[in-house]
Amino acid sequence: MAMKDHTILKDFPEMSERIHAIKKNNGHFAGLSDKYDELEHRIHQMESGVETFTDEYLEELKKKRLKLKDELFRILQKAA
């Protein structure tokens, strides 16, 4: 299974400066970003075969990741 790097910086490279600036000045955004990174790492571990999982659990984590990504993107858009 091909795995894609879903970090916020990889998904939105054109916003890297904005991401760094908001992380420094917005604790809520920084916390969401940390949660996103933790989920991304966990999903990557599962897809790599390092961690065992059920398909349902993996899908649940992917949905959580997507929800966090949407919220992070909304914050980034407002800061534009």
XYZ file of N, CA and C in Angstrom:
240
model
N 0.856 -1.176 0.000
C 0.000 0.000 0.000
C 0.899 1.235 0.000
N 0.695 2.131 -0.953
C 1.471 3.370 -1.008
C 0.985 4.319 0.078
N 1.949 4.878 0.791
C 1.598 5.773 1.883
C 2.016 7.183 1.529
N 1.139 8.112 1.790
C 1.404 9.508 1.521
C 1.697 10.207 2.836
N 2.645 11.125 2.787
C 2.960 11.938 3.955
C 1.879 13.015 4.059
N 1.094 12.988 5.124
C -0.022 13.909 5.274
C 0.242 15.020 6.282
N 1.509 15.366 6.520
C 1.743 16.448 7.459
C 1.166 17.740 6.884
N 0.833 18.644 7.769
C 0.253 19.920 7.334
C 1.208 20.646 6.398
N 2.493 20.641 6.712
C 3.467 21.326 5.856
C 3.565 20.689 4.478
N 3.412 19.377 4.395
C 3.453 18.702 3.085
C 2.161 18.944 2.308
N 1.039 19.014 3.016
C -0.241 19.227 2.344
C -0.417 20.671 1.880
N 0.167 21.603 2.629
C 0.021 23.026 2.303
C 1.390 23.711 2.261
N 2.274 23.281 1.367
C 3.632 23.854 1.348
C 3.639 25.355 1.079
N 2.665 25.834 0.340
C 2.597 27.260 0.034
C 2.246 28.099 1.259
N 1.828 27.460 2.326
C 1.454 28.162 3.552
C 2.447 27.919 4.684
N 3.644 27.439 4.371
C 4.576 27.045 5.433
C 4.932 28.201 6.360
N 5.180 29.381 5.816
C 5.505 30.527 6.676
C 4.328 30.881 7.578
N 3.135 30.865 7.025
C 1.929 31.170 7.800
C 1.710 30.131 8.891
N 1.938 28.863 8.563
C 1.773 27.786 9.545
C 2.715 28.006 10.728
N 3.972 28.284 10.443
C 4.952 28.499 11.517
C 4.570 29.710 12.366
N 4.155 30.789 11.718
C 3.798 32.007 12.449
C 2.576 31.785 13.342
N 1.564 31.115 12.809
C 0.347 30.880 13.588
C 0.634 29.927 14.740
N 1.456 28.911 14.502
C 1.803 27.970 15.583
C 2.460 28.700 16.747
N 3.282 29.697 16.453
C 3.966 30.452 17.506
C 3.009 31.343 18.291
N 1.967 31.841 17.634
C 1.106 32.855 18.234
C -0.289 32.375 18.612
N -0.637 31.161 18.260
C -1.994 30.681 18.497
C -1.917 29.288 19.139
N -2.106 29.253 20.449
C -2.019 27.995 21.185
C -3.032 26.963 20.720
N -4.235 27.421 20.363
C -5.269 26.500 19.883
C -4.807 25.823 18.589
N -4.292 26.622 17.664
C -3.799 26.078 16.398
C -2.635 25.122 16.647
N -1.712 25.509 17.524
C -0.560 24.660 17.829
C -1.008 23.324 18.408
N -2.004 23.353 19.308
C -2.520 22.118 19.890
C -3.176 21.224 18.856
N -3.983 21.831 17.981
C -4.618 21.056 16.908
C -3.570 20.461 15.981
N -2.558 21.237 15.678
C -1.483 20.773 14.807
C -0.749 19.594 15.437
N -0.498 19.673 16.729
C 0.155 18.559 17.434
C -0.710 17.299 17.396
N -2.015 17.464 17.617
C -2.928 16.311 17.548
C -2.922 15.710 16.145
N -2.933 16.587 15.144
C -2.914 16.138 13.761
C -1.650 15.316 13.494
N -0.501 15.846 13.942
C 0.760 15.138 13.731
C 0.774 13.783 14.439
N 0.216 13.722 15.651
C 0.145 12.456 16.378
C -0.712 11.437 15.624
N -1.855 11.887 15.128
C -2.721 10.993 14.351
C -2.022 10.536 13.080
N -1.376 11.470 12.403
C -0.670 11.136 11.167
C 0.395 10.078 11.433
N 1.144 10.234 12.513
C 2.177 9.259 12.871
C 1.555 7.887 13.155
N 0.477 7.891 13.896
C -0.199 6.625 14.249
C -0.721 5.916 13.005
N -1.352 6.677 12.122
C -1.879 6.097 10.880
C -0.728 5.537 10.043
N 0.351 6.275 9.959
C 1.510 5.814 9.198
C 2.056 4.510 9.783
N 2.115 4.425 11.110
C 2.577 3.204 11.770
C 1.682 2.018 11.403
N 0.390 2.258 11.403
C -0.559 1.188 11.067
C -0.403 0.753 9.618
N -0.314 1.729 8.721
C -0.213 1.404 7.304
C 1.128 0.764 6.960
N 2.130 0.999 7.786
C 3.451 0.402 7.574
C 3.547 -1.001 8.136
N 2.527 -1.414 8.888
C 2.535 -2.734 9.481
C 3.206 -2.788 10.841
N 3.608 -1.644 11.377
C 4.259 -1.595 12.681
C 3.240 -1.837 13.790
N 2.043 -1.350 13.590
C 0.965 -1.489 14.574
C -0.165 -2.298 13.953
N -0.810 -3.116 14.766
C -1.966 -3.860 14.270
C -3.224 -3.032 14.506
N -4.235 -3.286 13.691
C -5.452 -2.487 13.740
C -6.570 -3.196 12.994
N -7.781 -2.723 13.236
C -8.905 -3.171 12.410
C -9.127 -2.105 11.345
N -9.726 -2.503 10.248
C -10.024 -1.543 9.190
C -10.922 -0.420 9.705
N -11.858 -0.775 10.563
C -12.791 0.224 11.108
C -12.046 1.254 11.945
N -11.093 0.798 12.753
C -10.340 1.715 13.601
C -9.476 2.647 12.751
N -8.844 2.095 11.722
C -8.033 2.917 10.828
C -8.901 3.981 10.156
N -10.069 3.603 9.688
C -10.973 4.564 9.054
C -11.412 5.645 10.038
N -11.652 5.263 11.281
C -12.026 6.231 12.317
C -10.898 7.251 12.515
N -9.664 6.778 12.578
C -8.529 7.689 12.738
C -8.369 8.604 11.530
N -8.580 8.065 10.348
C -8.470 8.884 9.142
C -9.543 9.978 9.109
N -10.729 9.662 9.583
C -11.797 10.665 9.648
C -11.450 11.758 10.651
N -10.877 11.366 11.784
C -10.445 12.361 12.781
C -9.359 13.262 12.199
N -8.420 12.638 11.475
C -7.346 13.408 10.849
C -7.921 14.414 9.853
N -8.872 13.990 9.054
C -9.483 14.874 8.069
C -10.215 16.036 8.739
N -10.920 15.735 9.821
C -11.625 16.789 10.551
C -10.641 17.824 11.106
N -9.538 17.349 11.674
C -8.514 18.263 12.178
C -7.905 19.079 11.042
N -7.652 18.431 9.921
C -7.072 19.130 8.772
C -8.008 20.229 8.292
N -9.296 19.949 8.235
C -10.275 20.960 7.829
C -10.268 22.143 8.782
N -10.201 21.865 10.085
C -10.194 22.939 11.073
C -8.908 23.759 10.970
N -7.787 23.099 10.810
C -6.523 23.808 10.642
C -6.552 24.679 9.393
N -7.096 24.159 8.308
C -7.175 24.915 7.065
C -8.058 26.148 7.225
N -9.165 26.007 7.936
C -10.049 27.161 8.170
C -9.290 28.258 8.921
N -8.522 27.873 9.920
C -7.748 28.860 10.679
C -6.709 29.521 9.768
N -6.058 28.733 8.939
C -5.066 29.280 8.016
C -5.712 30.254 7.027
N -6.899 29.927 6.561
C -7.593 30.797 5.615
C -7.973 32.136 6.267
N -8.411 32.082 7.511
C -8.797 33.310 8.223
C -7.598 34.212 8.446
N -6.419 33.603 8.597
C -5.205 34.379 8.867
C -4.593 34.975 7.600
N -5.160 34.645 6.468
C -4.600 35.130 5.192
C -4.780 36.623 5.018
